[in-house]
Amino acid sequence: MATKTVSEFKKKNIYFKISEVLVTMASKPSGFIGLSILVFHILLAFLSPYLAPYDFKAIDPSLMLQAPSSEYWFGTDSLGRDVFTRTIMGGRIALTITFFGSLIALLWGGLLGIFCGLVGGKIDDVVMRIVDAFLSIPWILAMLLIVSLLGTSTEVLIPALGFFYGKGIVRVARAATHDVIAKDFIVSARARGHGNLSIIWNEIIPNVRDAILVEGAMRWSWMLLGFSSLSFLGFGVSPPTPDWGLMISNARGLMSFAYWAVIAPIVGLSSLIIGINLTADAFAKALGIDRSTKAPV
Amino acid sequence: MFFLIIKRILLGFITLIIVSLITFVGTEVLPGDACTTYLEREAYGAALEACYERLGLNVPAHERYLSWAYNVIQGDFGYSLSGQMPINEVLGPRVKNSMVLASAAIIIGIPIALILGIVTALWRDKLPDITISTVTIFAMTIPEFISATLLILIVAIWLEWLPGIVIVPTDVTITELLPNIILPVIAIAMIMTAHMARMVRSSVIQVMSSDYVQMAILKGVPYWKMVFKHVLPNALLPAINVVALTIAWLLGGVVVTEVVFNYPGLGRLVIESISNRDLPTVQALAIILASIYVSINLIADLLTLMLNPRLKTLQIRK
């Protein structure tokens, strides 16, 4: 009879936990709605290039500002482009950039927070003061400055967003580390002679992981909000890339006449943000973490 | 107590110094400077040298920072690049306009948020809570530019009740400004109210489940007397801090809302100065916005300290 190795057991345990959390999340109506919206948007992001009925950048002056019809489901915009095509493709860039941005935010924010919580003392004081200072610069000013000086390419946006939304995670990770650091199992690990790295990896991370993940899920929706705001202001992706924020800002001037060109991307972006928010809330509840009293910093 | 207040104020100043360093280093490290952007393609040779000379950019960075900081402490932010005007003159009316907008939103928002938060907490999981909570979740998750755009579309274009876009000169008087700002105020107040109402709700719920409230119920204290005497004072104190953090966070949203409504405030100045790469103005704006954030938090901290006798003794014992 083959015995299971420890790593195999751990792996199985993690898969079990993920499916358990997903089931708990979907068992409440709000969590179910959130998850469905999110899955729908992710599928749409992958499949939309194959589903799109027209070319997203095909300009045709003779088709300018057509009302929704059987041919153009959501009408056409001021350059005669199909709004339906651009709407279903409008979330791709936003989802990709903010997903990887949140991963970066999770990584550096989580690790720095754990480190600060563990070492404490002078280093902790200095780092937290700097994090506080970054928190007091409005995100929009900092992002605009970076983007206007470095450009709006994906390679700039992902790390910039990741950096700016990670500073709040530092505080959460640090607080979570403070909560576990005085517990007996850390003391006994020290007594067993484990070094800092081993303690971080084996004792602290498994215990603070949930709190940091929930925070990261929340950051994702804020980051999406931030990224779309940048696009809306004209500092995000550059035309003719279909992006909801950019579409709204372009169609806004003519919305007294062609309201469809504004409504379609608004529905797209709002539903995605609400979906992520509901999912993040359900995720927090499923993991038993209450973050309703926290400020969005 | 006195030392505590001094300590908080000092920490606030340290934060501001770090912010100024970050923005200074940031504008220094990132490629391009005031002269190369100002002169664009002619940025070489004698013209560039002359520009550096004129703006004093040929001095080492740390000396420039010190002289800039020295002037800022005296309330002088230097000259803006694009307008060739003292930044103080550019900022003055903008700060005033933004203040009007923000205070109107706060005056309307806070009472509504309190009422909504208390109602949703007391009728937790009942119909009023479910309806209001759903609406607040929508109001706080949807980006500012979307709710602002929808407001313009529905109220100004379809119903034709109010003007959609603010068309006033920057140096407008407050009485002329007020009728124009109803929609922007609603847009900002909506998001702010939603955030605060959520926090008040969870704070009240927390206090309602605490031991002394249970005790009061057991003792037979009348319900509303208990709510107003035992619950609210204890629930609203911790909410002050969180609300302050939220107001500061919403500064970013105010920038976007001002752009949507074409409102001549600080937010639009942020966009304009960044589009023009007017770095001195950007630095001034960073300091001003950060000071607003720091002072709001400081006031909230001090308010909680003054209103909460428990916290006062706790901090002194430390």
Coordinates of C-alpha atoms in Angstrom, one line a residue:
Chain A
M1 CA 0.0 0.0 0.0
A2 CA 1.4 3.3 -1.1
T3 CA 1.6 5.9 1.6
K4 CA 1.0 9.5 0.7
T5 CA 3.9 11.9 0.9
V6 CA 3.5 15.0 2.9
S7 CA 3.6 17.3 -0.1
E8 CA 0.9 15.2 -1.8
F9 CA -1.3 15.6 1.2
K10 CA -0.7 19.3 1.4
K11 CA -1.6 19.7 -2.3
K12 CA -4.8 17.8 -2.0
N13 CA -5.7 19.8 1.1
I14 CA -5.3 23.1 -0.8
Y15 CA -7.5 21.9 -3.7
F16 CA -10.1 20.8 -1.2
K17 CA -9.9 24.1 0.5
I18 CA -10.3 26.1 -2.7
S19 CA -13.4 24.1 -3.8
E20 CA -14.8 24.4 -0.3
V21 CA -14.4 28.2 -0.3
L22 CA -16.0 28.4 -3.8
V23 CA -19.0 26.4 -2.7
T24 CA -19.4 28.6 0.4
M25 CA -19.2 31.7 -1.7
A26 CA -21.7 30.5 -4.2
S27 CA -24.2 29.4 -1.6
K28 CA -25.3 33.0 -0.8
P29 CA -27.2 34.8 -3.5
S30 CA -24.8 37.8 -3.6
G31 CA -21.8 35.6 -3.8
F32 CA -23.4 33.5 -6.6
I33 CA -24.3 36.6 -8.6
G34 CA -20.8 38.1 -8.1
L35 CA -19.0 34.9 -9.1
S36 CA -21.3 34.4 -12.2
I37 CA -20.6 38.0 -13.4
L38 CA -16.9 37.5 -12.9
V39 CA -16.8 34.2 -14.7
F40 CA -18.9 35.7 -17.5
H41 CA -16.5 38.6 -17.9
I42 CA -13.4 36.4 -17.9
L43 CA -14.9 34.1 -20.5
L44 CA -15.9 37.1 -22.5
A45 CA -12.4 38.5 -22.3
F46 CA -11.0 35.2 -23.7
L47 CA -13.7 34.6 -26.3
S48 CA -14.7 38.0 -27.5
P49 CA -12.1 38.2 -30.4
Y50 CA -13.9 35.1 -31.9
L51 CA -17.4 36.3 -31.0
A52 CA -17.1 39.9 -32.3
P53 CA -19.3 40.4 -35.4
Y54 CA -17.2 43.3 -36.8
D55 CA -13.6 44.6 -36.7
F56 CA -13.2 46.7 -33.6
K57 CA -11.2 49.4 -35.5
A58 CA -13.1 49.4 -38.8
I59 CA -14.0 53.1 -39.4
D60 CA -16.8 53.8 -41.7
P61 CA -18.1 57.4 -42.0
S62 CA -21.3 56.3 -43.8
L63 CA -22.3 54.4 -40.6
M64 CA -21.7 57.2 -38.1
L65 CA -23.9 57.2 -35.0
Q66 CA -26.5 54.6 -36.1
A67 CA -29.1 53.7 -33.5
P68 CA -29.2 50.1 -32.3
S69 CA -30.6 47.8 -35.0
S70 CA -30.7 44.1 -35.8
E71 CA -27.5 44.6 -37.8
Y72 CA -25.6 46.7 -35.2
W73 CA -27.0 45.5 -31.9
F74 CA -25.7 48.4 -29.8
G75 CA -25.5 50.9 -32.6
T76 CA -22.4 52.6 -33.9
D77 CA -20.1 55.3 -32.5
S78 CA -19.1 58.7 -33.9
L79 CA -16.5 57.0 -36.2
G80 CA -19.0 54.4 -37.5
R81 CA -17.5 51.5 -35.4
D82 CA -19.7 48.8 -34.1
V83 CA -20.4 49.5 -30.4
F84 CA -21.3 45.8 -29.6
T85 CA -17.9 44.6 -30.8
R86 CA -16.1 47.3 -28.9
T87 CA -18.1 46.7 -25.8
I88 CA -17.5 42.9 -25.6
M89 CA -13.8 43.5 -26.2
G90 CA -13.6 46.5 -23.9
G91 CA -12.7 44.6 -20.8
R92 CA -9.8 42.6 -22.1
I93 CA -7.0 45.2 -21.5
A94 CA -8.5 46.3 -18.2
L95 CA -8.9 42.8 -16.8
T96 CA -5.4 41.8 -17.9
I97 CA -3.6 44.8 -16.5
T98 CA -5.5 44.9 -13.2
F99 CA -5.2 41.2 -12.7
F100 CA -1.4 41.2 -13.0
G101 CA -1.3 44.5 -11.2
S102 CA -3.1 43.0 -8.2
L103 CA -0.7 40.0 -8.3
I104 CA 2.3 42.4 -8.0
A105 CA 0.5 44.4 -5.3
L106 CA -0.1 41.2 -3.4
L107 CA 3.4 40.0 -3.7
W108 CA 5.4 43.1 -2.7
G109 CA 2.8 44.4 -0.2
G110 CA 2.3 41.1 1.5
L111 CA 6.0 40.3 1.7
L112 CA 7.1 43.7 2.9
G113 CA 4.2 43.7 5.4
I114 CA 5.2 40.3 6.8
F115 CA 8.8 41.4 7.0
C116 CA 8.0 44.6 8.8
G117 CA 5.7 42.8 11.2
L118 CA 8.3 40.2 11.9
V119 CA 11.4 42.4 12.5
G120 CA 9.7 45.4 14.1
G121 CA 11.8 48.1 15.6
K122 CA 13.5 50.9 13.7
I123 CA 13.2 49.4 10.2
D124 CA 9.5 48.8 10.8
D125 CA 9.0 52.4 11.9
V126 CA 10.8 53.9 8.9
V127 CA 9.1 51.7 6.4
M128 CA 5.6 52.4 7.9
R129 CA 6.3 56.2 7.8
I130 CA 7.2 56.0 4.1
V131 CA 4.1 53.9 3.4
D132 CA 2.0 56.5 5.3
A133 CA 3.5 59.2 3.2
F134 CA 2.6 57.3 0.0
L135 CA -0.9 56.8 1.3
S136 CA -1.3 60.6 1.7
I137 CA -0.5 61.3 -2.0
P138 CA -3.8 60.9 -3.8
W139 CA -3.5 57.9 -6.1
I140 CA -4.7 59.8 -9.1
L141 CA -2.0 62.4 -8.9
A142 CA 0.8 59.8 -8.5
M143 CA -0.6 57.6 -11.3
L144 CA -1.0 60.5 -13.7
L145 CA 2.5 61.7 -13.0
I146 CA 4.0 58.3 -13.6
V147 CA 1.9 57.7 -16.7
S148 CA 2.5 61.1 -18.2
L149 CA 6.2 60.9 -17.8
L150 CA 6.8 57.2 -18.7
G151 CA 4.0 56.6 -21.2
T152 CA 0.9 54.4 -21.0
S153 CA 2.3 51.1 -22.2
T154 CA 1.3 47.9 -20.4
E155 CA 4.9 47.5 -19.1
V156 CA 4.5 50.8 -17.3
L157 CA 0.9 50.5 -16.2
I158 CA 1.1 47.1 -14.5
P159 CA 4.0 47.8 -12.2
A160 CA 2.8 51.3 -11.5
L161 CA -0.7 50.2 -10.5
G162 CA 0.8 47.2 -8.6
F163 CA 3.1 49.5 -6.7
F164 CA 0.4 52.0 -5.8
Y165 CA -2.2 49.6 -4.7
G166 CA 0.2 47.5 -2.8
K167 CA 1.0 50.0 -0.1
G168 CA -2.4 49.4 1.6
I169 CA -1.6 45.7 1.6
V170 CA 1.6 46.4 3.5
R171 CA -0.5 47.6 6.5
V172 CA -2.9 44.7 6.4
A173 CA -0.1 42.1 6.1
R174 CA 1.8 43.8 8.9
A175 CA -1.3 43.8 11.2
A176 CA -2.0 40.2 10.4
T177 CA 1.6 39.2 11.2
H178 CA 1.4 41.1 14.5
D179 CA -1.6 39.0 15.3
V180 CA 0.2 35.7 14.9
I181 CA 3.7 36.6 15.9
A182 CA 3.2 36.2 19.6
K183 CA 1.4 32.9 19.3
D184 CA 2.9 29.8 20.8
F185 CA 3.7 28.0 17.6
I186 CA 6.0 30.8 16.4
V187 CA 7.8 30.6 19.8
S188 CA 8.2 26.9 19.5
A189 CA 9.4 27.2 16.0
R190 CA 12.1 29.6 17.2
A191 CA 12.9 27.2 20.0
R192 CA 13.3 24.4 17.4
G193 CA 15.9 26.6 15.9
H194 CA 14.1 27.6 12.7
G195 CA 15.4 30.8 11.0
N196 CA 13.4 33.8 10.0
L197 CA 12.9 32.6 6.4
S198 CA 11.6 29.2 7.5
I199 CA 9.3 30.8 10.0
I200 CA 7.9 33.2 7.4
W201 CA 7.3 30.4 4.9
N202 CA 6.0 27.6 7.2
E203 CA 4.4 29.4 10.1
I204 CA 3.4 33.0 9.2
I205 CA 2.4 32.8 5.5
P206 CA -0.2 30.0 6.0
N207 CA -1.7 32.1 8.8
V208 CA -1.8 35.5 7.2
R209 CA -2.5 34.2 3.6
D210 CA -6.3 34.6 3.9
A211 CA -6.3 38.2 5.1
I212 CA -3.8 39.2 2.4
L213 CA -5.7 37.4 -0.3
V214 CA -9.0 39.1 0.7
E215 CA -7.3 42.4 0.7
G216 CA -5.8 41.7 -2.8
A217 CA -9.3 40.7 -4.1
M218 CA -10.6 44.1 -2.9
R219 CA -7.6 45.9 -4.4
W220 CA -8.5 44.3 -7.7
S221 CA -11.8 46.2 -7.9
W222 CA -10.2 49.5 -6.8
M223 CA -7.4 49.0 -9.3
L224 CA -10.0 48.4 -12.0
L225 CA -11.7 51.6 -11.0
G226 CA -8.4 53.5 -11.0
F227 CA -7.3 52.1 -14.4
S228 CA -10.7 53.0 -16.0
S229 CA -10.5 56.5 -14.5
L230 CA -7.1 56.9 -16.1
S231 CA -8.5 55.7 -19.4
F232 CA -11.4 58.0 -19.1
L233 CA -9.1 61.0 -18.5
G234 CA -7.1 60.0 -21.6
F235 CA -4.1 58.7 -19.7
G236 CA -4.8 55.0 -20.0
V237 CA -4.7 52.8 -23.2
S238 CA -4.4 54.7 -26.4
P239 CA -7.0 54.5 -29.2
P240 CA -8.2 52.6 -31.2
T241 CA -7.9 49.9 -28.5
P242 CA -11.4 49.1 -27.3
D243 CA -11.5 50.1 -23.6
W244 CA -14.6 51.0 -21.6
G245 CA -13.2 54.0 -19.9
L246 CA -11.9 55.4 -23.2
M247 CA -15.2 54.6 -24.9
I248 CA -17.2 56.4 -22.3
S249 CA -15.1 59.5 -22.5
N250 CA -15.2 59.5 -26.3
A251 CA -18.9 59.0 -26.6
R252 CA -19.8 61.4 -23.7
G253 CA -19.8 64.5 -25.9
L254 CA -22.5 63.2 -28.2
M255 CA -24.6 61.4 -25.6
S256 CA -27.5 63.8 -25.9
F257 CA -28.0 62.1 -29.2
A258 CA -26.2 58.8 -29.3
Y259 CA -26.8 57.6 -25.8
W260 CA -26.2 54.0 -26.8
A261 CA -22.5 54.5 -27.3
V262 CA -22.2 55.6 -23.7
I263 CA -24.6 53.2 -22.0
A264 CA -23.1 50.0 -23.5
P265 CA -19.6 50.5 -22.0
I266 CA -21.1 51.8 -18.8
V267 CA -23.0 48.6 -18.3
G268 CA -19.9 46.6 -19.2
L269 CA -17.6 48.4 -16.7
S270 CA -20.2 48.7 -13.9
S271 CA -21.1 45.0 -14.0
L272 CA -17.5 43.9 -13.9
I273 CA -16.7 46.1 -10.9
I274 CA -19.8 45.1 -9.1
G275 CA -19.0 41.4 -9.9
I276 CA -15.5 41.7 -8.5
N277 CA -16.8 43.5 -5.4
L278 CA -19.5 41.0 -4.7
T279 CA -17.0 38.1 -5.2
A280 CA -14.4 39.8 -2.9
D281 CA -17.1 40.3 -0.2
A282 CA -18.2 36.7 -0.5
F283 CA -14.6 35.5 -0.5
A284 CA -14.0 37.5 2.7
K285 CA -17.1 36.0 4.3
A286 CA -16.2 32.5 3.3
L287 CA -12.8 32.8 4.9
G288 CA -14.3 34.4 8.0
I289 CA -12.6 37.8 7.6
D290 CA -14.6 40.9 8.5
R291 CA -13.4 43.9 6.6
S292 CA -16.5 46.0 6.7
T293 CA -15.1 48.5 9.1
K294 CA -12.0 49.2 7.1
A295 CA -11.4 52.4 5.2
P296 CA -10.4 52.1 1.6
V297 CA -6.7 53.1 1.9
Chain B
M1 CA -2.6 64.7 26.3
F2 CA -0.7 67.8 25.3
F3 CA 2.4 65.8 24.4
L4 CA 0.2 63.4 22.4
I5 CA -1.2 66.3 20.3
I6 CA 2.2 67.7 19.7
K7 CA 3.4 64.2 18.7
R8 CA 0.6 63.7 16.2
I9 CA 1.3 67.1 14.6
L10 CA 5.0 66.4 14.4
L11 CA 4.2 63.0 12.7
G12 CA 2.0 64.8 10.2
F13 CA 4.8 67.2 9.4
I14 CA 7.2 64.3 8.9
T15 CA 4.7 62.7 6.5
L16 CA 4.5 66.0 4.5
I17 CA 8.3 66.2 4.3
I18 CA 8.5 62.6 3.0
V19 CA 5.7 63.4 0.5
S20 CA 7.6 66.4 -0.8
L21 CA 10.8 64.3 -1.0
I22 CA 8.9 61.6 -2.9
T23 CA 7.4 64.0 -5.5
F24 CA 10.7 65.9 -5.8
V25 CA 12.7 62.7 -6.4
G26 CA 10.0 61.3 -8.6
T27 CA 10.0 64.3 -10.9
E28 CA 13.8 64.2 -10.8
V29 CA 14.2 60.5 -11.6
L30 CA 11.6 60.1 -14.3
P31 CA 12.9 61.1 -17.8
G32 CA 12.2 64.5 -19.1
D33 CA 12.3 67.8 -17.2
A34 CA 10.6 71.1 -17.3
C35 CA 12.9 72.5 -20.0
T36 CA 12.9 69.6 -22.4
T37 CA 9.1 69.5 -22.3
Y38 CA 8.8 73.3 -22.5
L39 CA 11.1 73.7 -25.5
E40 CA 10.2 70.3 -27.1
R41 CA 12.3 69.8 -30.2
E42 CA 14.3 72.9 -29.7
A43 CA 15.7 71.5 -26.5
Y44 CA 19.4 71.5 -27.3
G45 CA 22.4 73.8 -27.1
A46 CA 22.1 77.4 -26.1
A47 CA 18.3 77.5 -25.8
L48 CA 18.4 74.6 -23.3
E49 CA 21.2 76.1 -21.4
A50 CA 19.4 79.4 -21.2
C51 CA 16.2 77.7 -20.0
Y52 CA 18.1 75.8 -17.3
E53 CA 19.7 79.1 -16.3
R54 CA 16.4 80.9 -16.2
L55 CA 14.6 78.2 -14.1
G56 CA 17.6 77.6 -11.9
L57 CA 17.8 73.9 -13.0
N58 CA 21.6 74.1 -13.4
V59 CA 22.0 74.0 -9.6
P60 CA 22.5 70.5 -8.0
A61 CA 19.2 68.7 -7.0
H62 CA 19.6 68.8 -3.3
E63 CA 20.2 72.6 -3.3
R64 CA 17.1 73.1 -5.4
Y65 CA 15.1 71.0 -3.1
L66 CA 16.2 73.0 0.0
S67 CA 15.5 76.3 -1.6
W68 CA 12.2 75.1 -2.9
A69 CA 11.2 73.8 0.6
Y70 CA 12.4 77.0 2.2
N71 CA 10.1 79.0 -0.1
V72 CA 7.2 76.6 0.4
I73 CA 7.4 77.0 4.2
Q74 CA 7.0 80.7 3.6
G75 CA 4.0 80.0 1.4
D76 CA 5.6 80.6 -2.0
F77 CA 5.3 77.8 -4.5
G78 CA 7.3 79.6 -7.2
Y79 CA 6.2 80.1 -10.8
S80 CA 4.1 77.8 -13.0
L81 CA 5.7 76.9 -16.3
S82 CA 2.8 77.1 -18.7
G83 CA 1.1 80.2 -17.5
Q84 CA 4.2 82.0 -16.4
M85 CA 2.2 83.1 -13.4
P86 CA 2.9 82.7 -9.6
I87 CA 1.5 79.3 -8.6
N88 CA -0.2 80.9 -5.6
E89 CA -2.3 83.1 -7.9
V90 CA -3.3 80.0 -10.0
L91 CA -4.1 78.0 -6.9
G92 CA -6.1 80.5 -4.9
P93 CA -9.4 80.5 -6.8
R94 CA -9.1 76.8 -7.5
V95 CA -8.7 75.9 -3.9
K96 CA -11.7 78.1 -3.0
N97 CA -13.9 76.4 -5.7
S98 CA -12.9 72.9 -4.7
M99 CA -13.5 73.8 -1.0
V100 CA -17.1 75.0 -1.9
L101 CA -17.7 71.8 -3.8
A102 CA -16.3 69.6 -1.0
S103 CA -18.0 71.4 1.9
A104 CA -21.4 71.3 0.1
A105 CA -21.0 67.6 -0.4
I106 CA -19.9 67.0 3.2
I107 CA -22.7 69.1 4.7
I108 CA -25.3 67.2 2.7
G109 CA -23.5 63.8 2.9
I110 CA -22.7 63.4 6.6
P111 CA -26.3 63.7 8.0
I112 CA -27.7 61.5 5.3
A113 CA -25.0 58.9 5.9
L114 CA -25.6 59.0 9.7
I115 CA -29.3 58.4 9.2
L116 CA -28.9 55.7 6.6
G117 CA -26.2 54.0 8.6
I118 CA -28.2 53.9 11.8
V119 CA -31.4 52.8 10.1
T120 CA -29.7 50.0 8.3
A121 CA -28.0 48.8 11.5
L122 CA -31.1 48.9 13.6
W123 CA -33.2 47.1 11.0
R124 CA -30.4 44.7 10.2
D125 CA -31.3 42.1 7.5
K126 CA -34.8 43.5 7.3
L127 CA -36.3 45.2 4.3
P128 CA -35.0 48.8 5.0
D129 CA -31.5 47.4 5.4
I130 CA -31.5 45.2 2.4
T131 CA -32.8 48.0 0.1
I132 CA -30.5 50.7 1.4
S133 CA -27.5 48.4 1.5
T134 CA -28.0 47.3 -2.0
V135 CA -28.2 50.9 -3.2
T136 CA -25.1 52.0 -1.2
I137 CA -23.1 49.1 -2.6
F138 CA -24.0 50.2 -6.1
A139 CA -23.2 53.9 -5.3
M140 CA -19.8 53.1 -3.8
T141 CA -18.6 50.6 -6.3
I142 CA -19.5 52.3 -9.6
P143 CA -16.7 54.7 -10.7
E144 CA -17.2 58.4 -10.1
F145 CA -17.0 59.2 -13.8
I146 CA -19.8 56.7 -14.6
S147 CA -22.2 58.0 -11.9
A148 CA -21.4 61.6 -13.0
T149 CA -22.0 60.8 -16.6
L150 CA -25.2 59.0 -15.9
L151 CA -26.4 62.0 -13.8
I152 CA -25.7 64.3 -16.6
L153 CA -27.5 62.0 -19.1
I154 CA -30.6 61.5 -17.0
V155 CA -31.0 64.8 -15.1
A156 CA -29.6 67.3 -17.5
I157 CA -30.2 65.7 -21.0
W158 CA -33.3 63.6 -20.6
L159 CA -35.2 65.4 -17.9
E160 CA -33.6 68.8 -18.6
W161 CA -33.9 69.8 -15.0
L162 CA -30.4 71.2 -14.4
P163 CA -27.4 72.3 -16.4
G164 CA -25.1 69.4 -17.1
I165 CA -21.8 71.2 -17.4
V166 CA -20.4 73.9 -15.2
I167 CA -19.5 76.9 -17.4
V168 CA -18.1 79.5 -15.1
P169 CA -14.8 81.4 -15.1
T170 CA -12.3 80.2 -12.5
D171 CA -12.6 83.4 -10.4
V172 CA -16.4 83.2 -10.0
T173 CA -18.0 84.4 -6.8
I174 CA -19.6 81.8 -4.5
T175 CA -23.2 83.1 -5.0
E176 CA -22.8 82.8 -8.8
L177 CA -21.2 79.3 -8.3
L178 CA -23.8 77.7 -6.1
P179 CA -26.7 77.1 -8.6
N180 CA -24.2 75.5 -11.0
I181 CA -22.8 72.9 -8.7
I182 CA -25.9 71.0 -7.7
L183 CA -25.1 68.0 -10.0
P184 CA -21.3 67.7 -9.1
V185 CA -22.2 68.0 -5.4
I186 CA -24.8 65.2 -5.8
A187 CA -22.2 63.0 -7.7
I188 CA -19.6 63.4 -4.9
A189 CA -22.0 63.3 -2.0
M190 CA -23.5 60.1 -3.3
I191 CA -20.3 58.1 -3.2
M192 CA -19.2 59.7 0.1
T193 CA -22.5 59.0 1.7
A194 CA -22.5 55.4 0.6
H195 CA -19.0 54.8 2.1
M196 CA -19.8 56.5 5.4
A197 CA -23.2 54.8 5.8
R198 CA -21.6 51.4 5.4
M199 CA -19.1 52.2 8.1
V200 CA -21.6 53.7 10.5
R201 CA -23.7 50.6 10.0
S202 CA -21.0 48.1 10.9
S203 CA -19.9 50.3 13.8
V204 CA -23.4 50.4 15.2
I205 CA -23.9 46.7 14.7
Q206 CA -20.7 46.0 16.6
V207 CA -21.8 48.2 19.6
M208 CA -25.3 46.7 19.6
S209 CA -23.8 43.2 20.1
S210 CA -21.5 44.3 23.0
D211 CA -22.0 43.2 26.6
Y212 CA -23.1 46.6 28.0
V213 CA -25.9 47.0 25.4
Q214 CA -27.1 43.5 26.2
M215 CA -27.0 44.4 29.8
A216 CA -29.0 47.6 29.2
I217 CA -31.6 45.5 27.3
L218 CA -31.8 43.0 30.2
K219 CA -32.2 45.9 32.6
G220 CA -35.2 47.0 30.6
V221 CA -33.9 50.4 29.3
P222 CA -36.4 51.7 26.8
Y223 CA -35.2 50.9 23.2
W224 CA -34.8 54.4 21.8
K225 CA -33.2 55.7 25.0
M226 CA -30.7 52.9 24.8
V227 CA -30.0 53.6 21.2
F228 CA -29.4 57.3 21.7
K229 CA -27.7 57.2 25.1
H230 CA -25.7 54.0 25.0
V231 CA -25.2 52.9 21.4
L232 CA -24.7 56.0 19.3
P233 CA -22.0 57.8 21.3
N234 CA -19.9 54.7 21.4
A235 CA -20.6 53.7 17.8
L236 CA -19.9 57.1 16.2
L237 CA -16.5 57.6 17.8
P238 CA -14.6 54.9 16.0
A239 CA -16.4 55.8 12.8
I240 CA -14.9 59.3 12.8
N241 CA -11.4 58.0 12.0
V242 CA -12.6 55.7 9.3
V243 CA -14.7 58.5 7.8
A244 CA -11.7 60.8 7.7
L245 CA -9.7 58.2 5.9
T246 CA -12.5 57.8 3.4
I247 CA -12.8 61.6 2.7
A248 CA -9.1 61.7 2.0
W249 CA -9.4 58.7 -0.3
L250 CA -12.3 60.4 -2.2
L251 CA -10.0 63.3 -3.1
G252 CA -9.0 61.2 -6.2
G253 CA -12.7 60.8 -7.1
V254 CA -13.2 64.6 -6.8
V255 CA -10.5 65.1 -9.4
V256 CA -12.4 62.8 -11.9
T257 CA -15.8 64.4 -11.0
E258 CA -14.4 67.9 -11.6
V259 CA -13.2 66.9 -15.0
V260 CA -16.6 65.3 -16.0
F261 CA -18.5 68.5 -15.0
N262 CA -15.8 70.8 -16.3
Y263 CA -15.6 72.3 -12.8
P264 CA -12.8 74.9 -12.3
G265 CA -11.3 73.4 -9.2
L266 CA -8.1 71.8 -8.0
G267 CA -9.0 68.5 -9.7
R268 CA -9.0 70.0 -13.2
L269 CA -5.8 71.8 -12.4
V270 CA -4.2 68.4 -11.6
I271 CA -5.1 67.2 -15.1
E272 CA -4.2 70.4 -16.8
S273 CA -0.8 70.8 -15.1
I274 CA 0.1 67.1 -15.8
S275 CA -0.9 67.4 -19.4
N276 CA 1.2 70.5 -19.7
R277 CA 4.0 68.8 -17.7
D278 CA 4.0 71.8 -15.5
L279 CA 6.1 70.1 -12.8
P280 CA 6.3 73.1 -10.3
T281 CA 2.5 73.2 -10.2
V282 CA 2.3 69.4 -9.9
Q283 CA 4.7 69.5 -6.9
A284 CA 2.6 72.3 -5.3
L285 CA -0.6 70.3 -5.8
A286 CA 1.0 67.1 -4.3
I287 CA 1.9 69.1 -1.2
I288 CA -1.5 70.7 -0.9
L289 CA -3.5 67.5 -1.4
A290 CA -1.2 65.7 1.0
S291 CA -1.7 68.4 3.6
I292 CA -5.4 68.1 3.2
Y293 CA -5.2 64.4 3.8
V294 CA -2.8 64.8 6.8
S295 CA -4.9 67.5 8.4
I296 CA -8.2 65.7 8.0
N297 CA -6.7 62.7 9.7
L298 CA -5.1 64.8 12.4
I299 CA -8.4 66.5 13.1
A300 CA -10.2 63.1 13.2
D301 CA -7.5 61.7 15.6
L302 CA -7.8 64.7 17.9
L303 CA -11.6 64.6 17.8
T304 CA -11.6 61.0 18.9
L305 CA -9.1 61.7 21.6
M306 CA -11.1 64.6 23.0
L307 CA -14.4 62.9 22.8
N308 CA -13.3 59.6 24.2
P309 CA -12.2 59.7 27.8
R310 CA -11.2 56.0 27.7
L311 CA -8.7 56.5 24.9
K312 CA -7.3 59.6 26.7
T313 CA -6.2 57.7 29.8
L314 CA -5.1 54.7 27.7
Q315 CA -2.7 56.8 25.7
I316 CA -1.2 58.5 28.7
R317 CA -0.5 55.3 30.4
K318 CA 1.5 54.2 27.4

